[in-house]
mmCIF file of C-alpha atoms and ligand atoms in Angstrom:
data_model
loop_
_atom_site.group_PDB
_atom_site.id
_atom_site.type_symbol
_atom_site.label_atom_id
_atom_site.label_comp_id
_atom_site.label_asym_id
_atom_site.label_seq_id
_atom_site.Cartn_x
_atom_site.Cartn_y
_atom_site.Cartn_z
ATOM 1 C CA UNK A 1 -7.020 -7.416 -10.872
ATOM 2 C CA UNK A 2 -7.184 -10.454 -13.799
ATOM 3 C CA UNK A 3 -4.957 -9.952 -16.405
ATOM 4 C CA UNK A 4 -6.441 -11.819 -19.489
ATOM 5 C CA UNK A 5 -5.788 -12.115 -23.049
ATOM 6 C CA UNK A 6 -8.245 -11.486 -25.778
ATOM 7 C CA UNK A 7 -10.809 -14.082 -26.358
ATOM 8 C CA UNK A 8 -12.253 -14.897 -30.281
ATOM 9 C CA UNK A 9 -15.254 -16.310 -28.306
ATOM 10 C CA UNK A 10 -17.791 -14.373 -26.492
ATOM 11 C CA UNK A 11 -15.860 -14.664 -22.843
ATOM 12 C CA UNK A 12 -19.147 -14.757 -20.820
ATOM 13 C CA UNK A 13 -21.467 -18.091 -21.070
ATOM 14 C CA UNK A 14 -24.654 -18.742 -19.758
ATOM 15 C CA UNK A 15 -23.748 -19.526 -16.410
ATOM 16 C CA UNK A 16 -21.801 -15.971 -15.908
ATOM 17 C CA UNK A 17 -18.412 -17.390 -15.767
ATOM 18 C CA UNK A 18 -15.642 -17.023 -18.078
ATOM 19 C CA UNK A 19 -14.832 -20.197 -19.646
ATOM 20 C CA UNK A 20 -12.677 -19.037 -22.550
ATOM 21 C CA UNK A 21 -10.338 -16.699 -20.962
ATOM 22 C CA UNK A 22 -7.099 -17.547 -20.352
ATOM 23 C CA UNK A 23 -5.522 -15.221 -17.032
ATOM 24 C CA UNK A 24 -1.788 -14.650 -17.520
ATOM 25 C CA UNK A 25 -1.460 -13.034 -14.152
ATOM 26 C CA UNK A 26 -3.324 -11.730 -10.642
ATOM 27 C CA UNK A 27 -2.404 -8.683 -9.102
ATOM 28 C CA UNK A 28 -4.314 -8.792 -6.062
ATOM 29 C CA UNK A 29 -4.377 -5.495 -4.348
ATOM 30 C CA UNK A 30 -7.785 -6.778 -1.876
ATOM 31 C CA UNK A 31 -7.599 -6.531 1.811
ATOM 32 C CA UNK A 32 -8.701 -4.794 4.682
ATOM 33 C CA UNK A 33 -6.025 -2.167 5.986
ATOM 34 C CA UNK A 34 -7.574 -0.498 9.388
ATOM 35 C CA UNK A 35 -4.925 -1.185 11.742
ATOM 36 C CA UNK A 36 -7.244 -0.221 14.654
ATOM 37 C CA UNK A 37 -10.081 -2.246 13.016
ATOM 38 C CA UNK A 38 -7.757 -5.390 12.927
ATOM 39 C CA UNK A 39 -7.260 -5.123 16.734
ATOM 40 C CA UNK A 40 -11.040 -5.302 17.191
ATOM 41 C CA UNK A 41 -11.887 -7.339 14.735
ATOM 42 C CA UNK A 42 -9.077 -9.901 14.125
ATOM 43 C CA UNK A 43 -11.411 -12.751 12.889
ATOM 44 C CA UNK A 44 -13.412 -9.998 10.025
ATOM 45 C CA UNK A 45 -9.158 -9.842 8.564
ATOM 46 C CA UNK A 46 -7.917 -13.557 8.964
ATOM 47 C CA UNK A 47 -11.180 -14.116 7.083
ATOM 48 C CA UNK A 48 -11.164 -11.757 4.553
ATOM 49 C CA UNK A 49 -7.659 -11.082 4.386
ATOM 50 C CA UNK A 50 -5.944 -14.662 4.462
ATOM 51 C CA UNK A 51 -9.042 -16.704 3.600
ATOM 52 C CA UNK A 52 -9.956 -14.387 0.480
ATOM 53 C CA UNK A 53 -5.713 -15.327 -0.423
ATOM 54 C CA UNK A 54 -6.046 -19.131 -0.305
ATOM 55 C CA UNK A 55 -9.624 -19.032 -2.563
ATOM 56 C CA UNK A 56 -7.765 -16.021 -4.932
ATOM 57 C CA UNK A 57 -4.948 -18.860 -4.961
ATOM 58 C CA UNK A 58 -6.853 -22.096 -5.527
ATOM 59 C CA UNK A 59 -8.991 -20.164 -8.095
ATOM 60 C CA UNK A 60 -5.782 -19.512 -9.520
ATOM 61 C CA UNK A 61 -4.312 -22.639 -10.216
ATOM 62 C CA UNK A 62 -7.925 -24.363 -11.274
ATOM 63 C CA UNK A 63 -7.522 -21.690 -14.046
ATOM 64 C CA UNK A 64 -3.927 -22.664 -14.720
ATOM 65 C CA UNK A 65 -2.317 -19.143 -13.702
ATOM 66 C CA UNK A 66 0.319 -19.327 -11.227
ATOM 67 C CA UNK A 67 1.903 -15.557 -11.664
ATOM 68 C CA UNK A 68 1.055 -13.468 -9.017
ATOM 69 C CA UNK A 69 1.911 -9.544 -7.495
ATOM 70 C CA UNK A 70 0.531 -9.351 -4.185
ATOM 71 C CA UNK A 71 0.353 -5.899 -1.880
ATOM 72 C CA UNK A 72 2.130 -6.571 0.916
ATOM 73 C CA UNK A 73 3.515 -4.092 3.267
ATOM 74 C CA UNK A 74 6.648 -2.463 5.385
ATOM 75 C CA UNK A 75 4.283 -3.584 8.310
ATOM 76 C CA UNK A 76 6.312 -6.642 7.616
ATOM 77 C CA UNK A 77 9.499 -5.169 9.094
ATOM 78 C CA UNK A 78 7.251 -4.546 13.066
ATOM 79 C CA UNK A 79 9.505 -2.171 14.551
ATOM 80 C CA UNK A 80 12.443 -2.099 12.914
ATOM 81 C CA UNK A 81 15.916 -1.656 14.452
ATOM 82 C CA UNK A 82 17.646 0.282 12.229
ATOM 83 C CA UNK A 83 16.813 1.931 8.906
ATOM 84 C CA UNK A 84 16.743 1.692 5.879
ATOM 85 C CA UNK A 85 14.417 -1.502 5.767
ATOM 86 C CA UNK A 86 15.699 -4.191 3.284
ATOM 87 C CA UNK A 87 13.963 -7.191 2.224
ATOM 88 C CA UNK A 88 16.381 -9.327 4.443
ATOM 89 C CA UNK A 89 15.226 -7.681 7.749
ATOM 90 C CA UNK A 90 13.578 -10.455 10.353
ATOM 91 C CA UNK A 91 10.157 -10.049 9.989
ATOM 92 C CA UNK A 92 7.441 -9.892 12.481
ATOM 93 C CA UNK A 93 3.645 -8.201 13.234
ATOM 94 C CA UNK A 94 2.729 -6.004 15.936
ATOM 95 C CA UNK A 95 -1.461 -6.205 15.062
ATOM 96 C CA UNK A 96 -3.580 -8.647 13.210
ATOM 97 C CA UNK A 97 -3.613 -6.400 10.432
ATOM 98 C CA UNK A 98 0.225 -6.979 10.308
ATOM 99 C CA UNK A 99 -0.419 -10.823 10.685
ATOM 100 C CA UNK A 100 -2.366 -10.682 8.162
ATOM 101 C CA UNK A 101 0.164 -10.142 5.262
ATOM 102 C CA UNK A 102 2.833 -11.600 7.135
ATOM 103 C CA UNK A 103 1.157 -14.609 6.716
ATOM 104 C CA UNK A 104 -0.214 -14.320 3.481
ATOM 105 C CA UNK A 105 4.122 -13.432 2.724
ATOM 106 C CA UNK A 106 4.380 -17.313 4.180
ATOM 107 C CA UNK A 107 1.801 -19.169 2.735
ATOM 108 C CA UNK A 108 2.854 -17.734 -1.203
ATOM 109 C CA UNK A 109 6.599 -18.764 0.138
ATOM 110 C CA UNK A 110 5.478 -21.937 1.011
ATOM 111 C CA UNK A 111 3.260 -22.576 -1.869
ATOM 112 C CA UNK A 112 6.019 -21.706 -4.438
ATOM 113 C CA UNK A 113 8.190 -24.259 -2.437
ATOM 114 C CA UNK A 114 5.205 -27.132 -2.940
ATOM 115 C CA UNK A 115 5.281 -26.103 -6.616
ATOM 116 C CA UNK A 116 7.939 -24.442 -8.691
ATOM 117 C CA UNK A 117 5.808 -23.067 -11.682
ATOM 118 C CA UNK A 118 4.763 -20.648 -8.603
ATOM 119 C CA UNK A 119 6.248 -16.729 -9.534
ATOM 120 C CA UNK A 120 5.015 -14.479 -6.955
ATOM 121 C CA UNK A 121 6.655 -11.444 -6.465
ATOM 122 C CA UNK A 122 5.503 -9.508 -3.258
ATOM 123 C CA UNK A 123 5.271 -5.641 -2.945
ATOM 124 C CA UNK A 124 6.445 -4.244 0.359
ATOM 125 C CA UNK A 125 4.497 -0.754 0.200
ATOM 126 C CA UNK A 126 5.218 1.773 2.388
ATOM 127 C CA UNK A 127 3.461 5.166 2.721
ATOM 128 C CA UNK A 128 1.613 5.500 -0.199
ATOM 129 C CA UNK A 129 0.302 8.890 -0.362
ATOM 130 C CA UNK A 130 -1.122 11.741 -3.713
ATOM 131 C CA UNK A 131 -3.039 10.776 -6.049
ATOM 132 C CA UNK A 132 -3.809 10.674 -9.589
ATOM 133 C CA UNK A 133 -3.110 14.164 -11.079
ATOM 134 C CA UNK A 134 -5.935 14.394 -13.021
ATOM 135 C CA UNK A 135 -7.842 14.937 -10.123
ATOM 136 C CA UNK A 136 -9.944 11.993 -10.946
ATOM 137 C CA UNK A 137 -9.155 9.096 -8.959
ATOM 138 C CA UNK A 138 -8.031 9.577 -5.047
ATOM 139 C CA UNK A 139 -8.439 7.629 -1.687
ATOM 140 C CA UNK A 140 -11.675 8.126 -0.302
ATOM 141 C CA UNK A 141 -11.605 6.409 3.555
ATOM 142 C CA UNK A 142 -14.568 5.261 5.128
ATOM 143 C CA UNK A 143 -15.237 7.044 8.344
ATOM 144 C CA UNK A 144 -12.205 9.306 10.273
ATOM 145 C CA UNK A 145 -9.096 8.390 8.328
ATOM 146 C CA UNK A 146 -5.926 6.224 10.166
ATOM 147 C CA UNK A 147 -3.700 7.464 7.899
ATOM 148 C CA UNK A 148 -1.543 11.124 8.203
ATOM 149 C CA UNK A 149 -2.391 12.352 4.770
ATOM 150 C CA UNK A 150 -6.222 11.579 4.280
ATOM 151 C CA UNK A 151 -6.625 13.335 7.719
ATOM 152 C CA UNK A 152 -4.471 16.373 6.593
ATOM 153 C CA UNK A 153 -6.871 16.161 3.644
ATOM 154 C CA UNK A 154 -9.538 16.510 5.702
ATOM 155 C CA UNK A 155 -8.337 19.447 7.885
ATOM 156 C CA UNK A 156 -7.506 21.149 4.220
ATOM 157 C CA UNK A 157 -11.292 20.614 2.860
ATOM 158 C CA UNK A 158 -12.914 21.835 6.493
ATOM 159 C CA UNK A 159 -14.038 18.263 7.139
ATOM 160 C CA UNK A 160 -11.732 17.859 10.673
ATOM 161 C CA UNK A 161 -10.664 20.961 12.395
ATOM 162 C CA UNK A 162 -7.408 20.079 13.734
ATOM 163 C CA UNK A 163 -4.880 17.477 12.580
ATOM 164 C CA UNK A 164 -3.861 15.367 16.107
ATOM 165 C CA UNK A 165 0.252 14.865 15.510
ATOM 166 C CA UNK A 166 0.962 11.587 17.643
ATOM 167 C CA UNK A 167 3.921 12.377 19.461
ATOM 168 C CA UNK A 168 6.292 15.137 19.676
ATOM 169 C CA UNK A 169 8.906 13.226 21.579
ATOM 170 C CA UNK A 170 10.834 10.603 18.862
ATOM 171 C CA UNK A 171 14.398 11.438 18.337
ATOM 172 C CA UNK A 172 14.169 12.364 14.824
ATOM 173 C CA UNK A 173 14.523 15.670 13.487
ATOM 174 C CA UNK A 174 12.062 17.693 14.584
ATOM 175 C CA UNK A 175 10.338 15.263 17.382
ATOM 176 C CA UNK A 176 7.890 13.672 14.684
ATOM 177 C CA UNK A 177 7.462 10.302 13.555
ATOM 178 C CA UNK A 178 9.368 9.750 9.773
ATOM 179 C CA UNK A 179 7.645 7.720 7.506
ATOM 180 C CA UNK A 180 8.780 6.878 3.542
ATOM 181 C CA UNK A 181 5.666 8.450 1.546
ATOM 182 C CA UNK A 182 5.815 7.374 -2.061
ATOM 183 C CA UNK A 183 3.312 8.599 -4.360
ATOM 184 C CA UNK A 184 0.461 6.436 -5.753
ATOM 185 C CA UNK A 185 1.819 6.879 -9.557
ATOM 186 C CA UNK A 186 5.281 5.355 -8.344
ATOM 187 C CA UNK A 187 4.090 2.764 -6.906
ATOM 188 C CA UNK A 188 1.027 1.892 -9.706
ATOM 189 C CA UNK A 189 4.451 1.971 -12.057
ATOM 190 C CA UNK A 190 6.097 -0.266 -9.449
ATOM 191 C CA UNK A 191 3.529 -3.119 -9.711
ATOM 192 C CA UNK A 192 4.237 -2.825 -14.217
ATOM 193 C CA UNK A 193 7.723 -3.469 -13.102
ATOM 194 C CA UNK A 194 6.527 -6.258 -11.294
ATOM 195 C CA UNK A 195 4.534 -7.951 -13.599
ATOM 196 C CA UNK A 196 7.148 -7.652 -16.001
ATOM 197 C CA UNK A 197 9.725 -9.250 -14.059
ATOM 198 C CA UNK A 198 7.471 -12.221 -13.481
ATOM 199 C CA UNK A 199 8.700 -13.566 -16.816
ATOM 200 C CA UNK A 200 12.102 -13.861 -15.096
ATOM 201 C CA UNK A 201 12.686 -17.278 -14.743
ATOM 202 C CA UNK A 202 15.029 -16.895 -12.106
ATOM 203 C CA UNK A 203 11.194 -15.628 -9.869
ATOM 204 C CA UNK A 204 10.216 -17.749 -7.495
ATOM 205 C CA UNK A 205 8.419 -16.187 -4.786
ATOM 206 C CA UNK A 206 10.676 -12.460 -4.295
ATOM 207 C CA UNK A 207 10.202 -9.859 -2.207
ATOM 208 C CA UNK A 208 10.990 -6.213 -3.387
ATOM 209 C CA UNK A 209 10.017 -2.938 -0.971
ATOM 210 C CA UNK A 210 8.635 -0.023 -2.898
ATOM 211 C CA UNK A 211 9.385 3.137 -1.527
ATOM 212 C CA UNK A 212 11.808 6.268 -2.310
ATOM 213 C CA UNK A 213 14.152 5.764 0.512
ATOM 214 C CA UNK A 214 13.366 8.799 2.077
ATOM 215 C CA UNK A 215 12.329 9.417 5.795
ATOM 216 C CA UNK A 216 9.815 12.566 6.165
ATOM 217 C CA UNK A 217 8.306 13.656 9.287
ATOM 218 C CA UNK A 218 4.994 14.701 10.217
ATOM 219 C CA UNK A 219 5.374 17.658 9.798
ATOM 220 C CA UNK A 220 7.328 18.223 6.899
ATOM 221 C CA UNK A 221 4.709 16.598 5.390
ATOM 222 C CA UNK A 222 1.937 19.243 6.779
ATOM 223 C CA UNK A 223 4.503 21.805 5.644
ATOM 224 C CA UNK A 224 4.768 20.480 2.116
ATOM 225 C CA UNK A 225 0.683 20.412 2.026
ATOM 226 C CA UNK A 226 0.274 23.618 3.477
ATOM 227 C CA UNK A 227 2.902 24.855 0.653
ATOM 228 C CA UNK A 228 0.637 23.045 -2.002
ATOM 229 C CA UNK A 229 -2.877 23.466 -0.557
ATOM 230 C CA UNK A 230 -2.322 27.703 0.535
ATOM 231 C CA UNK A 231 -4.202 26.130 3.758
ATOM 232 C CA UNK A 232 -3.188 26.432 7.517
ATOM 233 C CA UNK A 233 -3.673 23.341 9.346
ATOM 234 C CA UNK A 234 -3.779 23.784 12.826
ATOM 235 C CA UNK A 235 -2.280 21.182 15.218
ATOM 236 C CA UNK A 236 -2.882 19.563 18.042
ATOM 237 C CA UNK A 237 0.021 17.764 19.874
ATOM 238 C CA UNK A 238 -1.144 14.566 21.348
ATOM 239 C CA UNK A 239 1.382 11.350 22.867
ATOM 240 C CA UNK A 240 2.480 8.483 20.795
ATOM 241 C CA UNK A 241 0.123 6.660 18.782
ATOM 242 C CA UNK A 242 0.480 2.637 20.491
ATOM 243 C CA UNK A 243 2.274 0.539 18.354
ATOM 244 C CA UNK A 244 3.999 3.426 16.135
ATOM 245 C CA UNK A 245 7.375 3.051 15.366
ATOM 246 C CA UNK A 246 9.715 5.994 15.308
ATOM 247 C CA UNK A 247 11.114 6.001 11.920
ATOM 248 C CA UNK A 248 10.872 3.574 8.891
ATOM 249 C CA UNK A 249 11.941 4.203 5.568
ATOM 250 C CA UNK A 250 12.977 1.782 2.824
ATOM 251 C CA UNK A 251 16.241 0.660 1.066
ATOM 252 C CA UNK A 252 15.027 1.108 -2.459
ATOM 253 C CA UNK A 253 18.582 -0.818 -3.963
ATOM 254 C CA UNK A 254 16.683 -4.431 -4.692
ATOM 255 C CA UNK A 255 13.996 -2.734 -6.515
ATOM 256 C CA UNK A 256 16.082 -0.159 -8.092
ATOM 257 C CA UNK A 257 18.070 -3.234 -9.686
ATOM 258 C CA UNK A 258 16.254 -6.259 -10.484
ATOM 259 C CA UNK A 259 12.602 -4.290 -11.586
ATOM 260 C CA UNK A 260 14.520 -1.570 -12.878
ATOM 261 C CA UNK A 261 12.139 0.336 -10.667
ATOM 262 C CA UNK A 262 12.509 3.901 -8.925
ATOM 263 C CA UNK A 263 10.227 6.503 -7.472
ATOM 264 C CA UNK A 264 10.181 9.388 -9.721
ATOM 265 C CA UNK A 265 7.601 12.054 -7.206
ATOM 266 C CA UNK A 266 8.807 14.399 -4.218
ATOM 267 C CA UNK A 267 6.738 15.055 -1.329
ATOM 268 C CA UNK A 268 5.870 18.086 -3.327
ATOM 269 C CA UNK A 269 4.459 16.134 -6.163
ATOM 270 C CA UNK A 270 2.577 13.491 -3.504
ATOM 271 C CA UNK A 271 1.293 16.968 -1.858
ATOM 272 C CA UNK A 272 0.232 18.419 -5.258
ATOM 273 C CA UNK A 273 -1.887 15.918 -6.295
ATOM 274 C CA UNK A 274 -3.201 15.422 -2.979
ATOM 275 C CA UNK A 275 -4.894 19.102 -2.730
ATOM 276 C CA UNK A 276 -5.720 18.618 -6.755
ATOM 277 C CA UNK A 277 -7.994 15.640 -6.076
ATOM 278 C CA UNK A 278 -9.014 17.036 -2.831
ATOM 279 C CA UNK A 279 -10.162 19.980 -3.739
ATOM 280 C CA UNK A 280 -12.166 18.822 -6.780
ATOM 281 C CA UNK A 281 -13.652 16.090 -4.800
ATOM 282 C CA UNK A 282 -14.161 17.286 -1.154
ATOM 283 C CA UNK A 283 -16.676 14.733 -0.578
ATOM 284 C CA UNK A 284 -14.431 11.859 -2.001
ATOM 285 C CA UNK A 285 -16.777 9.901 -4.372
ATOM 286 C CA UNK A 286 -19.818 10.967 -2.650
ATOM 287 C CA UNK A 287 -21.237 14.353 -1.840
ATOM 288 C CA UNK A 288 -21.882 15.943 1.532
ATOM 289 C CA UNK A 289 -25.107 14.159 2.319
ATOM 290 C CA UNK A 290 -23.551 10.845 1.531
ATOM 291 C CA UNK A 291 -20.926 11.608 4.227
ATOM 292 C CA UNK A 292 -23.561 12.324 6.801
HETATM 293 N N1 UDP B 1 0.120 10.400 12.346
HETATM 294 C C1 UDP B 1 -0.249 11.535 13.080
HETATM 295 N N2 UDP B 1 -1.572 11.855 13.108
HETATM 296 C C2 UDP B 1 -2.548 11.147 12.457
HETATM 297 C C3 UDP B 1 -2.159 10.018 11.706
HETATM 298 C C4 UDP B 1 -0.818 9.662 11.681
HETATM 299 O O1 UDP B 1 0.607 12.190 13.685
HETATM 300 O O2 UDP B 1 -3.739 11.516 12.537
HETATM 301 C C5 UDP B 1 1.549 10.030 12.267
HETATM 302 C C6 UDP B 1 1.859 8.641 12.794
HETATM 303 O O3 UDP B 1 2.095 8.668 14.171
HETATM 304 C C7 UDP B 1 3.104 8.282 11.957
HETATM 305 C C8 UDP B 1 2.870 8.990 10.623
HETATM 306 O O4 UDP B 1 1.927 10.023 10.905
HETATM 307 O O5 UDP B 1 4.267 8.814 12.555
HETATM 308 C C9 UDP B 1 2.300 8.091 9.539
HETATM 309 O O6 UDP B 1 1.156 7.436 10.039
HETATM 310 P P1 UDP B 1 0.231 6.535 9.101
HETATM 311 O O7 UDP B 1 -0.858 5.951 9.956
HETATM 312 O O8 UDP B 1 -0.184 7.309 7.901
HETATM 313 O O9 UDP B 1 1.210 5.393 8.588
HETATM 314 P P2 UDP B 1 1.944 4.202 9.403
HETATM 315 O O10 UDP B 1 2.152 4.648 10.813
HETATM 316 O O11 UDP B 1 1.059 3.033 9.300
HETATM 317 O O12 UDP B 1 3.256 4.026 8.700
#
């Protein structure tokens, strides 16, 4: 996403570009995020992933803009070994997906070290879950979802028949894998924050994890939808997903202080929404022949 100021001139010339606009800031939210994907396609992420980063950055500084919020991600953190996550943690990948924006993480540190009127400010998301509540505007996966709450979705609408819970063995509460779900609202407010805090001249290239700093497990978080939803969703137990860590969830205190940044939404809000958009859009964007 450009953020531009107003042009007097007409901001489109002949040859389609945008000559007059001056960009104050990128957020760049772009990227593929199949973690499965990445492991058979490493080269399609690099490419679009890193390579689309160092054109979105070049194109950047041709124009003069140099203030960036990019999406990275708690994949950051691998497997961590201990909770909650803070920005200090080592960092490291376990899949090219992973690599992906752990490297793009090095090359904006590294460019903001080549070049001080650099800010970047990179967003550590971790389970971003809901969706708008006006029902509008939801997540819409390509294909059989990776993710736990598009697949619940799913199983809600009568699109999967069974929700597959990977692993029933994790010493956490109930067996399940915990994860730090933060709703989509949060964490659109989050990036506001962000951009705002870019005019900080104490920025250089900072690192700030948005999530509530919460750990919920699988299924407390088919609970909470079958609460909001009034739908059963049967389970299946299956073994650990490869490459899943136990339990990650966030230490929200960075955020919390420099962005002046917290998570407002419960699991019950996330859930909420979730069935809302759901429900009015079963079919995501498309319909039921477009899914076929
Ligand atoms: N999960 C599950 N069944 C699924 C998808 C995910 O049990 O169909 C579990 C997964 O093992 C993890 C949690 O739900 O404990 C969140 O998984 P997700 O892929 O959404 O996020 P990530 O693991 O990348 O944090």
């Amino acid at each position: 996403m450009l953020l531009s100021r107003e042009s007097k001139n007409s901001p489109v010339n002949s040859a389609g570009t945008f000559p007059f606009i001056r960009f104050d800031a990128v957020i760049h939210f772009a990227g593929l995020k199949a973690v499965g994907e990445s492991v058979s396609k490493p080269l399609l992420y690099h490419d679009n992933n890193i390579v689309g980063t160092i054109t979105l950055l070049e194109v950047m500084a041709a124009h003069g803009c140099k203030n960036l919020v990019f999406s990275s991600s708690a994949t950051v953190y691998g497997w961590p070994k201990k909770v909650p996550c803070t920005e200090e943690f080592p960092l490291s990948a376990v899949n090219p997906y992973g690599r992906t924006k752990l490297f793009i993480e090095e090359i904006c540190r590294d460019l903001r070290n080549s070049d001080s009127q650099w800010k970047i400010i990179l967003l550590r998301y971790f389970n971003p879950v809901g969706a708008h509540p006006s029902g509008l505007i939801g997540e819409d996966p390509r294909g059989t979802p990776n993710n736990l709450m598009p697949f619940v979705q799913q199983v809600a609408v009568g699109r999967g028949q069974a929700l597959t819970v990977f692993g029933k063995d994790y010493s956490t509460k109930d067996g399940t894998g915990v994860r730090d779900y933060i709703h989509v609202v949060d964490l659109a407010d989050g990036h506001i924050a962000a951009l705002k805090k870019l005019s900080d001249p104490k920025i250089g290239c900072d690192v700030y994890n948005l999530g509530t700093g919460k750990g919920t497990s699988v299924l407390e978080m088919v609970t909470a939808f079958e609460k909001a939803s009034g739908k059963k969703i049967p389970l299946q137990i299956a073994g650990r997903r490869p490459g899943d860590a136990e339990v990650v969830y966030a230490s929200i205190k960075k955020a919390e202080t420099e962005l002046k940044w917290k998570a407002k939404y419960g699991i019950e809000d996330m859930c909420k929404d979730q069935w809302n958009w759901a429900s009015k859009n079963p079919f995501g964007y498309g319909s039921l022949e477009s899914k076929k």
